[in-house]
Every structure is written in structure tokens, then in C-alpha cells.
Short mmCIF file of C-alpha atoms in Angstrom, two decimals:
data_model
loop_
_atom_site.label_atom_id
_atom_site.label_comp_id
_atom_site.label_asym_id
_atom_site.label_seq_id
_atom_site.Cartn_x
_atom_site.Cartn_y
_atom_site.Cartn_z
CA ASN A 22 -1.21 -0.04 35.80
CA ALA A 23 1.63 -0.02 33.29
CA GLY A 24 -0.87 -0.49 30.05
CA VAL A 25 1.22 -1.69 27.08
CA THR A 26 4.82 -2.07 27.42
CA GLN A 27 7.63 -2.04 24.71
CA THR A 28 10.77 -3.68 25.40
CA PRO A 29 13.64 -2.30 24.84
CA LYS A 30 12.79 1.37 23.98
CA PHE A 31 16.57 1.64 21.79
CA GLN A 32 18.07 -0.51 19.59
CA VAL A 33 21.34 -0.77 17.06
CA LEU A 34 21.58 -3.58 14.97
CA LYS A 35 24.26 -4.07 12.06
CA THR A 36 22.35 -5.58 8.69
CA GLY A 37 21.93 -9.39 9.34
CA GLN A 38 21.71 -9.25 12.96
CA SER A 39 18.26 -10.96 14.47
CA MET A 40 16.35 -9.30 17.01
CA THR A 41 13.16 -9.92 19.25
CA LEU A 42 11.30 -6.78 19.99
CA GLN A 43 8.86 -7.37 23.00
CA CYS A 44 5.46 -6.55 24.01
CA ALA A 45 3.08 -7.26 27.11
CA GLN A 46 -0.26 -5.45 28.02
CA ASP A 47 -1.96 -5.89 31.07
CA MET A 48 -5.22 -4.28 30.22
CA ASN A 49 -6.73 -8.28 29.54
CA HIS A 50 -7.04 -7.51 25.97
CA ASN A 51 -7.85 -9.45 23.35
CA SER A 52 -6.29 -8.04 20.42
CA MET A 53 -2.79 -6.84 19.95
CA TYR A 54 -1.17 -5.21 17.01
CA TRP A 55 2.40 -4.08 15.13
CA TYR A 56 3.41 -0.90 13.42
CA ARG A 57 6.18 1.14 12.36
CA GLN A 58 6.36 4.64 12.18
CA ASP A 59 8.29 6.28 9.70
CA PRO A 60 8.35 9.98 8.64
CA GLY A 61 5.74 11.15 6.22
CA MET A 62 4.21 7.75 6.49
CA GLY A 63 1.95 7.67 9.53
CA LEU A 64 1.83 3.92 11.22
CA ARG A 65 1.90 0.94 9.00
CA LEU A 66 0.37 -2.05 10.87
CA ILE A 67 3.14 -5.43 10.11
CA TYR A 68 0.85 -7.94 11.95
CA TYR A 69 -1.94 -8.37 14.30
CA SER A 70 -3.47 -10.97 16.71
CA ALA A 71 -7.00 -10.72 16.86
CA SER A 72 -7.04 -12.85 19.81
CA GLU A 73 -4.68 -15.37 21.62
CA GLY A 74 -3.60 -18.40 19.27
CA THR A 75 -4.07 -16.02 15.87
CA THR A 76 -2.03 -14.01 13.86
CA ASP A 77 -2.43 -12.27 10.43
CA LYS A 78 -0.40 -10.16 8.20
CA GLY A 79 -0.82 -6.28 7.96
CA GLU A 80 -0.19 -4.06 5.14
CA VAL A 81 3.98 -4.25 5.29
CA PRO A 82 4.49 -7.88 7.08
CA ASN A 83 7.70 -8.69 4.75
CA GLY A 84 10.73 -9.45 7.03
CA TYR A 85 9.31 -9.67 10.09
CA ASN A 86 7.37 -12.37 12.24
CA VAL A 87 4.88 -12.29 15.04
CA SER A 88 4.57 -14.96 18.34
CA ARG A 89 1.35 -14.45 20.21
CA LEU A 90 3.04 -16.01 23.22
CA ASN A 91 -0.23 -15.75 25.73
CA LYS A 92 -2.94 -12.93 25.61
CA ARG A 93 -0.83 -10.76 27.74
CA GLU A 94 2.50 -10.88 25.03
CA PHE A 95 3.08 -10.15 21.14
CA SER A 96 6.45 -10.33 20.37
CA LEU A 97 7.89 -9.01 16.28
CA ARG A 98 11.16 -10.50 15.28
CA LEU A 99 13.45 -9.76 12.52
CA GLU A 100 15.28 -12.63 11.46
CA SER A 101 17.83 -10.65 9.08
CA ALA A 102 17.81 -6.89 9.98
CA ALA A 103 18.11 -5.02 6.45
CA PRO A 104 18.46 -0.81 6.46
CA SER A 105 15.16 -0.54 5.35
CA GLN A 106 13.72 -1.62 8.78
CA THR A 107 15.34 1.16 10.72
CA SER A 108 11.97 2.58 11.89
CA VAL A 109 10.36 3.20 15.16
CA TYR A 110 8.39 0.10 16.37
CA PHE A 111 4.53 0.54 18.06
CA CYS A 112 2.72 -2.47 19.48
CA ALA A 113 -0.61 -1.84 20.20
CA SER A 114 -3.52 -3.43 22.12
CA SER A 115 -7.58 -3.12 22.04
CA GLU A 116 -10.40 -4.59 24.13
CA ALA A 117 -12.69 -6.61 21.86
CA ARG A 118 -12.67 -7.90 18.19
CA GLY A 119 -15.00 -5.90 16.02
CA ALA A 120 -16.33 -3.30 18.38
CA HIS A 121 -15.28 0.33 18.57
CA GLN A 122 -12.61 0.09 20.78
CA PRO A 123 -9.73 2.09 21.37
CA GLN A 124 -6.16 1.04 20.78
CA HIS A 125 -3.67 1.78 23.52
CA PHE A 126 -0.10 2.21 22.45
CA GLY A 127 3.05 1.51 23.85
CA ASP A 128 5.67 4.31 24.12
CA GLY A 129 7.90 2.67 21.34
CA THR A 130 11.26 0.96 20.33
CA ARG A 131 13.45 3.17 18.46
CA LEU A 132 15.52 0.76 15.91
CA SER A 133 18.39 1.77 13.98
CA ILE A 134 20.30 -0.91 11.44
CA LEU A 135 23.43 -0.09 10.54
CA GLN B 3 -1.15 3.11 -1.26
CA GLN B 4 -2.53 5.56 1.08
CA GLN B 5 -6.48 4.98 1.82
CA VAL B 6 -6.46 8.05 4.23
CA LYS B 7 -5.11 11.10 2.88
CA GLN B 8 -4.22 13.59 5.90
CA SER B 9 -3.56 17.71 5.00
CA PRO B 10 -1.39 19.70 5.96
CA GLN B 11 1.85 17.77 7.16
CA SER B 12 2.40 20.55 9.50
CA LEU B 13 0.73 23.56 11.01
CA ILE B 14 1.57 26.54 13.01
CA VAL B 15 -1.10 28.35 15.35
CA GLN B 16 -1.12 31.09 17.53
CA LYS B 17 -2.32 30.50 20.96
CA GLY B 18 -5.69 31.28 21.12
CA GLY B 19 -6.18 30.31 17.48
CA ILE B 20 -7.67 27.59 15.55
CA SER B 21 -6.17 24.72 14.46
CA ILE B 22 -8.01 22.45 11.49
CA ILE B 23 -6.61 19.38 9.98
CA ASN B 24 -8.33 17.31 7.14
CA CYS B 25 -8.35 13.82 5.97
CA ALA B 26 -10.12 11.89 3.16
CA TYR B 27 -10.79 8.41 2.34
CA GLU B 28 -11.76 5.95 -0.29
CA ASN B 29 -12.75 3.39 1.06
CA THR B 30 -16.87 3.39 1.69
CA ALA B 31 -16.51 0.35 3.97
CA PHE B 32 -14.94 2.32 6.71
CA ASP B 33 -17.74 2.77 9.71
CA TYR B 34 -14.93 4.36 12.41
CA PHE B 35 -12.86 7.06 12.20
CA PRO B 36 -10.65 7.94 15.06
CA TRP B 37 -7.87 10.79 15.86
CA TYR B 38 -4.84 10.17 17.65
CA GLN B 39 -2.52 12.51 19.36
CA GLN B 40 1.31 11.65 19.65
CA PHE B 41 3.71 13.58 21.77
CA PRO B 42 7.55 13.31 21.24
CA GLY B 43 8.49 9.85 22.64
CA LYS B 44 5.36 8.74 23.14
CA GLY B 45 2.73 6.42 21.55
CA PRO B 46 -0.25 8.04 20.20
CA ALA B 47 -3.23 8.28 22.27
CA LEU B 48 -6.73 8.34 21.06
CA LEU B 49 -8.34 11.90 21.24
CA ILE B 50 -11.53 11.75 19.23
CA ALA B 51 -13.57 9.57 17.31
CA ILE B 52 -16.67 9.04 15.21
CA ARG B 53 -19.06 7.32 13.36
CA PRO B 54 -20.60 8.10 9.90
CA ASP B 55 -24.40 8.33 11.44
CA VAL B 56 -23.45 11.77 12.83
CA SER B 57 -22.17 14.41 10.95
CA GLU B 58 -20.06 16.17 13.99
CA LYS B 59 -18.91 15.33 17.70
CA LYS B 60 -17.35 17.28 19.83
CA GLU B 61 -15.55 16.95 23.10
CA GLY B 62 -14.22 20.29 24.99
CA ARG B 63 -12.30 22.05 22.73
CA PHE B 64 -12.01 19.30 20.06
CA THR B 65 -14.15 18.70 16.94
CA ILE B 66 -14.53 16.11 14.47
CA SER B 67 -16.76 17.35 11.38
CA PHE B 68 -17.65 14.25 9.16
CA ASN B 69 -18.71 14.61 5.75
CA LYS B 70 -19.62 11.09 4.46
CA SER B 71 -21.01 12.65 1.00
CA ALA B 72 -17.47 13.97 0.38
CA LYS B 73 -15.69 11.29 2.14
CA GLN B 74 -13.73 13.53 4.05
CA PHE B 75 -13.53 14.35 7.99
CA SER B 76 -11.68 17.08 10.05
CA LEU B 77 -10.57 17.81 13.54
CA HIS B 78 -11.08 21.34 14.93
CA ILE B 79 -9.20 22.31 18.22
CA MET B 80 -10.49 25.55 19.39
CA ASP B 81 -8.95 28.02 21.31
CA SER B 82 -5.43 26.36 20.77
CA GLN B 83 -3.02 26.25 23.55
CA PRO B 84 0.83 25.62 23.18
CA GLY B 85 0.03 22.24 25.36
CA ASP B 86 -1.42 20.95 22.10
CA SER B 87 1.62 20.83 20.11
CA ALA B 88 1.95 17.26 19.26
CA THR B 89 1.59 15.20 15.97
CA TYR B 90 -2.12 14.18 15.10
CA PHE B 91 -3.45 11.38 13.24
CA CYS B 92 -6.26 10.72 11.18
CA ALA B 93 -7.03 7.05 11.23
CA ALA B 94 -10.32 4.45 9.50
CA SER B 95 -11.63 1.39 10.15
CA ILE B 96 -14.00 -1.62 8.71
CA ALA B 97 -16.05 -3.72 10.94
CA GLY B 98 -14.67 -7.06 10.95
CA SER B 99 -11.69 -8.70 12.28
CA ALA B 100 -9.68 -7.24 15.15
CA ARG B 101 -10.50 -3.63 13.66
CA GLN B 102 -7.65 -2.95 11.92
CA LEU B 103 -6.79 0.94 11.96
CA THR B 104 -5.51 2.84 8.34
CA PHE B 105 -3.69 5.63 9.52
CA GLY B 106 -3.09 8.99 7.39
CA SER B 107 0.31 10.58 7.33
CA GLY B 108 0.20 12.92 10.35
CA THR B 109 -0.21 16.79 10.87
CA GLN B 110 2.60 18.17 13.18
CA LEU B 111 0.87 21.00 14.82
CA THR B 112 3.11 23.61 16.96
CA VAL B 113 1.07 26.29 18.96
CA LEU B 114 3.05 29.54 19.81
CA PRO B 115 2.77 31.59 22.60
#
């Protein structure tokens, strides 16, 4: 049982390049999330998907787009990468909307923008 | 704007000691307060959580104390061990869409052998 799988684990981009971060969960969870983690700032929500077919902005959505491809997969796209987007990105999933269910996190994608 | 404030930023404790991490919040609509533990190179994992209708929750060596009137909650790690060395995040969420979590800034705990 893999839980939440993120690919790639590491990536270096040049300013202006685009890329997609992939996330898949095998726990049949309804909700999925993308966070970025920066030193001294905790985890900040970029986008989330309450259920298949829906997506909503979080706290820091600018410069990102997401796609909930199906119930298992939720991708994050950087259309034109900027150095300010250098961060560690985490995907998470949880069981049900509106319930006190824990979020399960992947091990992150470490992204550097030069 | 940071809706959940966490302190201290870093903490060093001797093996066997008590580690205490504090969090404060402003939004009275928060109704769920989890703590996450993160080891280097890994994603955060749920450690323990509390709802505001109780003042304390204990799981093994980990205890959450909750003060609703002061809008504060804290994590106590009793008999701290070197294996507890990690980054700890408090968080809060509101009932409703997708249970979005608002995280504190994190505390890096080091337990010396």
C-alpha cells in the first residue's frame, strides 16, 4: 500500500520553464491537496480538490494550475516557473469532506528554479 | 497573514525531558486542531488531534492541552527521546469544504542523547 506517491522527487528548472508535478493516491480518498513548504512558513495550501471534478484555490494559488484527472490523481502545473516558486511541494489526500479525517502526505517534490 | 502562530521555532531538550510547543489562533470558527510530525525528507504525518470540546487529550507520551478561552493549544512530549527529533506543526481547520488545514510555522525539536 503506497499511500500518496509524488513524482518527481527532485527537479531543477530554469526561469520561464514549465512543468507538472504528479500526485497519485491509492486510498480511495475523495479530497486531495497541494501545499508548498518554505522555511519558517509552515505549509501553505496552493489548491485543493474536495472531490473528483472540483478544484478550488487555497492561500497561495498565483502562478499555479491544477487538474483532478480522476479520483486517484491530482496534478500541479507551473506554467512559467519563477525563482519565488523554489520550494518543497507536498501532495496530500483525506477520506471525506467535512469530517475530522487526517490528511495523508506524500514525501514531497523538491523544486529549484534558477 | 498567519492565522496560527507557533512557538518556539526551535527547541533542544535532553533525553528524558519534557518538550513543550505552543500554538495560538485567532479564528474562533476553527473546530479541529491536529499536530503533525515531520522527519527529514518525509512528508508530515498526523501525530495527535483534539477538538475544542475537551481540554486535554493524551496518546502515550504525547499530550495536547487546549485552552478555548485563551485560544491556545500546546503539545507536550513526556520522556522525550532522540527518536522524537523532528519538526512539529500545529494546525487548525474549520468544518466545511474539504477540511482545509491552516498550519503553524513549525518547531524543530532536537532531543539530545
